[in-house]
XYZ file of C-alpha atoms in Angstrom:
358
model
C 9.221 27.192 -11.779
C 12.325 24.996 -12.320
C 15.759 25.989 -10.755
C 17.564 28.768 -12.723
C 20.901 27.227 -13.183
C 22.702 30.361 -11.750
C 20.531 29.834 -8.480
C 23.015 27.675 -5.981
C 21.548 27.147 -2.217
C 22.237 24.257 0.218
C 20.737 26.168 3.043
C 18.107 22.799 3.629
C 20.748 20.318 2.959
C 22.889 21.860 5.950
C 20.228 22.372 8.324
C 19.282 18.382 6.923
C 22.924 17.463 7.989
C 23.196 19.313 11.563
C 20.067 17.986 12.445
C 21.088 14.163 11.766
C 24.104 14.586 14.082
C 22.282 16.614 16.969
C 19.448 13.545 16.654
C 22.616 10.697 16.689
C 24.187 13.107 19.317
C 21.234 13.187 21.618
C 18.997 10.048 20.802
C 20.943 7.674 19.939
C 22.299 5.347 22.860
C 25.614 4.095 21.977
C 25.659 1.365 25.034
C 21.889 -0.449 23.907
C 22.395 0.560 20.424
C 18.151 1.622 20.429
C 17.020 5.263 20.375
C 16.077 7.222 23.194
C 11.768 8.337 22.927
C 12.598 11.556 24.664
C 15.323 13.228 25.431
C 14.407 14.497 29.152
C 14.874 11.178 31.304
C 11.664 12.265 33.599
C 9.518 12.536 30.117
C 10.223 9.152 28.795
C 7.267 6.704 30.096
C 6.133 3.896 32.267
C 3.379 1.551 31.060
C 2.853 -2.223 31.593
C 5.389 -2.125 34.762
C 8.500 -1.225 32.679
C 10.152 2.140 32.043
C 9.672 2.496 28.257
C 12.503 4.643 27.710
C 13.416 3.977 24.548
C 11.865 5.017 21.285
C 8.002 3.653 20.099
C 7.950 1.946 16.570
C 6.502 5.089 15.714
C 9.310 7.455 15.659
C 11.436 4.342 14.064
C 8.910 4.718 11.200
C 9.779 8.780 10.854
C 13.667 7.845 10.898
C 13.168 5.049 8.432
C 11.211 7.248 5.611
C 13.994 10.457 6.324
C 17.111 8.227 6.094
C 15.404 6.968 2.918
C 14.941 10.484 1.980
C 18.599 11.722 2.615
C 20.084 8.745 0.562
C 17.977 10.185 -2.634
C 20.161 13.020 -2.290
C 23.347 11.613 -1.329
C 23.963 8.211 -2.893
C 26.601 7.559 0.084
C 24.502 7.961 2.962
C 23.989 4.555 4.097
C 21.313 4.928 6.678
C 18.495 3.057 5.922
C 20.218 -0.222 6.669
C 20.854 0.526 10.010
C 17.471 2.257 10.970
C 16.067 -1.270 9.379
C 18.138 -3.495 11.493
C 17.058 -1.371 14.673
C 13.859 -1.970 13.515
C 14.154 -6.067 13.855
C 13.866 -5.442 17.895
C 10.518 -4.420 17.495
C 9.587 -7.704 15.259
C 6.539 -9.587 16.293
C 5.959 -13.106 14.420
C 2.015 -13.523 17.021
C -0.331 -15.044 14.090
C -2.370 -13.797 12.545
C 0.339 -12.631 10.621
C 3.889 -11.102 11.746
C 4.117 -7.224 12.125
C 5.995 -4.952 14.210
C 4.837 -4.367 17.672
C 4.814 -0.753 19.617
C 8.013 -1.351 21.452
C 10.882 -3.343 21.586
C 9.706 -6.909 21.859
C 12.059 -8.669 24.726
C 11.647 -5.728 26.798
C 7.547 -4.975 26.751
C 5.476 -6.287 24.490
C 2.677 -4.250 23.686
C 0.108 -3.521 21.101
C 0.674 -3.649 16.995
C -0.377 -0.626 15.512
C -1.891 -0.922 11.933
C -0.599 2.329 10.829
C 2.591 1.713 12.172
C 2.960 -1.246 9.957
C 2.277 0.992 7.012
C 4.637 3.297 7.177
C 6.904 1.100 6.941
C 5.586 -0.419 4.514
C 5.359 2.460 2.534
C 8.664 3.346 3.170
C 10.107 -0.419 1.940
C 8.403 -0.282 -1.194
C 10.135 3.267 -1.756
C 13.065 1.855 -1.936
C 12.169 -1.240 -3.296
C 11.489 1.142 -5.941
C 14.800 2.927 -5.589
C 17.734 -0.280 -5.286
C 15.757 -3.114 -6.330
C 17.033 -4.794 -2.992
C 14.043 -7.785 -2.441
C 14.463 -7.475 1.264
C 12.504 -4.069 0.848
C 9.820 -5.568 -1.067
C 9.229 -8.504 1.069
C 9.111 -6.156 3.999
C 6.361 -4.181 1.845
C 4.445 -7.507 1.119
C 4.522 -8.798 4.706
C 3.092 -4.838 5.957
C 0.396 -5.374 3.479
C -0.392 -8.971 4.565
C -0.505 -7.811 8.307
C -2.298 -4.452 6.982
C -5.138 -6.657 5.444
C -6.067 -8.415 8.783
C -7.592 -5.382 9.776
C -10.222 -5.499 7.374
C -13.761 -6.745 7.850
C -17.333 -5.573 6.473
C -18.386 -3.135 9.772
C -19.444 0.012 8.445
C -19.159 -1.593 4.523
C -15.076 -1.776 4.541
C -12.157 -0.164 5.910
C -9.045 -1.024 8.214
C -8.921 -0.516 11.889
C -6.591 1.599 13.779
C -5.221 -1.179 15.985
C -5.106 -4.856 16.582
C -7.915 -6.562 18.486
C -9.701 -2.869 19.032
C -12.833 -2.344 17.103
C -13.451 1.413 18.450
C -13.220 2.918 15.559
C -11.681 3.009 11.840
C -9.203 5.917 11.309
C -7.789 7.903 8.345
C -4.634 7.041 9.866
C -5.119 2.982 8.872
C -6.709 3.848 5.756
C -4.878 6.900 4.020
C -1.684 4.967 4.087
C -3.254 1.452 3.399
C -4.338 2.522 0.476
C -0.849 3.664 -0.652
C 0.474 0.205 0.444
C -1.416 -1.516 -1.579
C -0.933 0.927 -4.381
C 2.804 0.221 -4.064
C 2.165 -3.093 -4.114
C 0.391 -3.156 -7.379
C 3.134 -0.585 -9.174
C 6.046 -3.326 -7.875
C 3.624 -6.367 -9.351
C 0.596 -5.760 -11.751
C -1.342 -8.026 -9.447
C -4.817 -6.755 -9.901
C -6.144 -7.908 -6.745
C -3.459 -4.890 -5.035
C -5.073 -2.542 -6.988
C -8.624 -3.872 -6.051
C -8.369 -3.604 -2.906
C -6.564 -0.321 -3.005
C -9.945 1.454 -4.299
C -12.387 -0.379 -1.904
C -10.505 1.268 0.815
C -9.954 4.284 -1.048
C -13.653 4.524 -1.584
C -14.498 3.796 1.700
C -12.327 5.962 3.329
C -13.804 9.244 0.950
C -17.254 8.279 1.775
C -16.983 7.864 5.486
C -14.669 10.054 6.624
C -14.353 12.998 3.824
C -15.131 16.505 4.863
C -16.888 18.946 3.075
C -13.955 20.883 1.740
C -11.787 17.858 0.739
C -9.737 17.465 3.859
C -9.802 14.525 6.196
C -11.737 13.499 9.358
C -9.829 11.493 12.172
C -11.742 8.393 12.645
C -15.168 6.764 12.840
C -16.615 5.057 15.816
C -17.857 1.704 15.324
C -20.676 1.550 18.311
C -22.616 4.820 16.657
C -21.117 5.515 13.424
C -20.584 9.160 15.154
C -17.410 10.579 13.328
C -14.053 11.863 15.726
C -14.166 15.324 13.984
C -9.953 16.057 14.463
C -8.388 17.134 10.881
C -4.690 16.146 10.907
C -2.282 17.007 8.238
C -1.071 13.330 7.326
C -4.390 12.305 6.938
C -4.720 14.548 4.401
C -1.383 13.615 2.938
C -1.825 9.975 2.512
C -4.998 10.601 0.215
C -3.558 13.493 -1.593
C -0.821 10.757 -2.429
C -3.086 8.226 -3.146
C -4.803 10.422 -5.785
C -1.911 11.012 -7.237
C -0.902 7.576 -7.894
C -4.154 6.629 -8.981
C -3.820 8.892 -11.702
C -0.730 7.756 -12.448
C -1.872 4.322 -12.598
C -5.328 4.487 -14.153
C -4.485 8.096 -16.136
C -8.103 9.157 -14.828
C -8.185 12.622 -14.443
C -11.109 12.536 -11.793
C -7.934 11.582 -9.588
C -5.676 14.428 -10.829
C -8.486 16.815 -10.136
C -9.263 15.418 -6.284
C -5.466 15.849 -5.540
C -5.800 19.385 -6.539
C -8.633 20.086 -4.489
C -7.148 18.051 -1.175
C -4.128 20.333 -1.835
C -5.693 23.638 -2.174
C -8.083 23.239 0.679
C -4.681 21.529 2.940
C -2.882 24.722 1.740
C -5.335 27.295 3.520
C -6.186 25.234 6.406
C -2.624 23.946 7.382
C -0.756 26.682 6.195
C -2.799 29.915 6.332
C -1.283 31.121 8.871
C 2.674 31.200 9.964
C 3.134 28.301 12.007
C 2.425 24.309 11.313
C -1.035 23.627 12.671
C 0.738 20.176 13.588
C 3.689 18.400 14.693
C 6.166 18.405 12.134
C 5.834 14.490 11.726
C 2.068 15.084 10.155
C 3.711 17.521 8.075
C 6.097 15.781 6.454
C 3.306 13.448 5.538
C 1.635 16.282 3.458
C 4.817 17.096 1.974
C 4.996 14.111 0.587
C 1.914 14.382 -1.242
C 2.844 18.127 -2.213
C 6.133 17.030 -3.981
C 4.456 13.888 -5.559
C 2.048 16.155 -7.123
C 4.603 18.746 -8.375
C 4.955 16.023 -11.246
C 1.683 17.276 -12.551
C 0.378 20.555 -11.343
C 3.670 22.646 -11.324
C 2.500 25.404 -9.403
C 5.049 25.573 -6.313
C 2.340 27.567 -4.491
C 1.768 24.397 -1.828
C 5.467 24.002 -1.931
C 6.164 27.509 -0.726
C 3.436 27.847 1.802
C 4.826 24.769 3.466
C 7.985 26.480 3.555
C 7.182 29.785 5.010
C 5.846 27.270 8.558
C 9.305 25.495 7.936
C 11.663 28.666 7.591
C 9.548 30.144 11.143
C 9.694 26.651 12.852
C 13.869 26.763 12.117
C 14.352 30.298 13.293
C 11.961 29.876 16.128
C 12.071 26.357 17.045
C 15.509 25.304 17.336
C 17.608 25.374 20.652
C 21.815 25.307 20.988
C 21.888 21.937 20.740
C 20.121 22.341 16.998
C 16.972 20.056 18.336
C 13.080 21.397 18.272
C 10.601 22.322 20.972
C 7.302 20.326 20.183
C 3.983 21.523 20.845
C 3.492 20.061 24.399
C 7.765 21.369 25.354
C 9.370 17.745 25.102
C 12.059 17.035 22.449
C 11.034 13.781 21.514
C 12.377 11.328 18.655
C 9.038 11.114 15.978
C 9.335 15.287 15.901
C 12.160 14.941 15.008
C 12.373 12.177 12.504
C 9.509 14.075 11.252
C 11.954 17.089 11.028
C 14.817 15.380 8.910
C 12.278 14.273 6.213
C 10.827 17.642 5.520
C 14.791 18.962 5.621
C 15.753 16.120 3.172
C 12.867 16.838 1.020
C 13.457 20.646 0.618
C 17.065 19.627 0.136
C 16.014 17.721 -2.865
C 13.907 20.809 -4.232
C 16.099 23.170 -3.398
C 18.278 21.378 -5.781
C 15.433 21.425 -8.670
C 13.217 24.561 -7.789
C 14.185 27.904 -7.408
C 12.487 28.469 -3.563
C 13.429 31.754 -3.133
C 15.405 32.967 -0.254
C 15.597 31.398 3.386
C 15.873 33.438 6.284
């Protein structure tokens, strides 16, 4: 149901904005200029002899895509610049092709996460799509080129999880890599993006689909035995992908999958009152929610979503306007996970009537 005119609320896009300044308040280190990974001092880690105690690519990733998601709403945000230049520290040029490593590069090097890459991929080409700025495209182009190193014939297709482990091959490398590529093809027409888009779309459905639509974690190389964990993004980035395959190919087979991954993600992840899952993987379903309110305009996901979001705010959220996570640390992807789900019900609470929020 679109907005009734008459219906004014900005009850997301305040929560959106309080939570920005208690995560710049609390996370952000004005001496080093990086993020903090966790808020507690004694929670932040040690790992290859250095004190990591600054944030992992990963939450970088979650602050990219919601400062991307707060400048659709307000044109004079002007966040995603410096979340990209923070980024740079993390910049790893090792052959076989540049990506971003785990952590900041001068002060531990570690491992270069394939997923990691395609977030931000994912994000670039967003707004790529949004300014037209080329920097954001080539940073798409060089995720997918990195992205595409991880693919090899084991098992018939699909990417790995991580560079230079062959464990397994994990939703997580393939749900978005098919969007990257995706992406790709919508910013060029290059068939071969849109090629290689299905073969890991394909692969990733027969391997690693369950029975009722949703998502299995990973398969195992060794045995072909199947890590049986069923994660919220993971169901996300293929809900997405079906989406935009049916907005590329106008195939309703695609139209119709999306459905199903959304009504089965809809009583699994939110049959109950509370996120199943950090609010990170969330915000990764949400994504594939709104893209799909394009077609199926039934705001049933959207609202089922937001009766774990309106709990999670009431429940959740301390004095200093941060969030509790699962395992009690207040750490940086949670809540860059957080600020995207706020921007996006920002944005819908400016073009759907949601009801109230308590």
């Amino acid at each position: 149901m679109k907005k009734n005119k008459n219906f004014k609320s900005d009850h997301y896009r305040t929560e959106m904005q309080n939570l920005h300044s208690a995560i710049e308040n609390n996370f952000h280190d004005k001496v080093s200029g990086y993020y903090f990974v966790e808020l507690d001092p004694t929670k932040r880690e040690t790992k290859f002899g250095h004190k990591r105690e600054y944030s992992w690519l990963w939450a970088l990733c979650a602050m990219f895509e919601a400062t991307n998601e707060i400048e659709k709403i307000d044109k004079n945000a002007n966040l995603v610049a410096d979340i990209y230049k923070n980024m740079q520290h993390y910049y790893d040029p090792a052959p076989p092709k540049p990506g971003y490593g785990e952590y900041i590069v001068k002060l531990s090097k570690g491992q270069r996460y394939y997923d990691d890459n395609q977030w931000i991929g994912i994000t670039g080409l967003d707004i790529y799509e949004r300014t037209g700025k080329k920097t954001y495209f080539d940073l798409g182009k060089s995720m997918y080129d990195f992205m595409m190193t991880a693919s090899d014939t084991t098992l018939g297709g699909g990417l790995y999880w991580r560079e230079n482990d062959f464990e397994t091959k994990n939703t997580c490398s393939n749900g978005p890599g098919v969007l990257v590529a995706l992406k790709m093809y919508k910013a060029t027409k290059k068939q071969v993006y849109l090629d290689n888009a299905l073969n890991i779309y394909n692969w990733t459905n027969d391997k690693l689909q369950t029975p009722t639509g949703l998502f299995y974690d990973n398969i195992k190389i060794k045995d072909k035995s199947i890590g049986k964990a069923i994660f919220s993004y993971n169901s996300g980035t293929m809900l997405q992908s079906n989406v935009y395959l049916y907005e590329i190919t106008g195939d309703k087979k695609y139209l119709e999958r999306a459905n199903k991954i959304a009504d089965s993600s809809l009583a699994y992840f939110y049959g109950g009152e509370k996120f199943r899952d950090g609010y990170w993987f969330n915000g990764v379903l949400l994504r594939g929610y709104q893209h799909l309110l394009k077609y199926n305009k039934d705001l049933k996901y959207i609202l089922g979503f937001k009766k774990c979001l309106d709990k999670a705010l009431k429940e959740d959220k301390n004095e200093k306007g941060l969030f509790t996570s699962k395992d009690g640390a207040h750490n940086l992807v949670e809540h860059g996970g957080m600020l995207e789900i706020l921007a996006r019900f920002a944005y819908l609470e400016d073009h759907y009537d949601l009801g109230t929020s308590k």
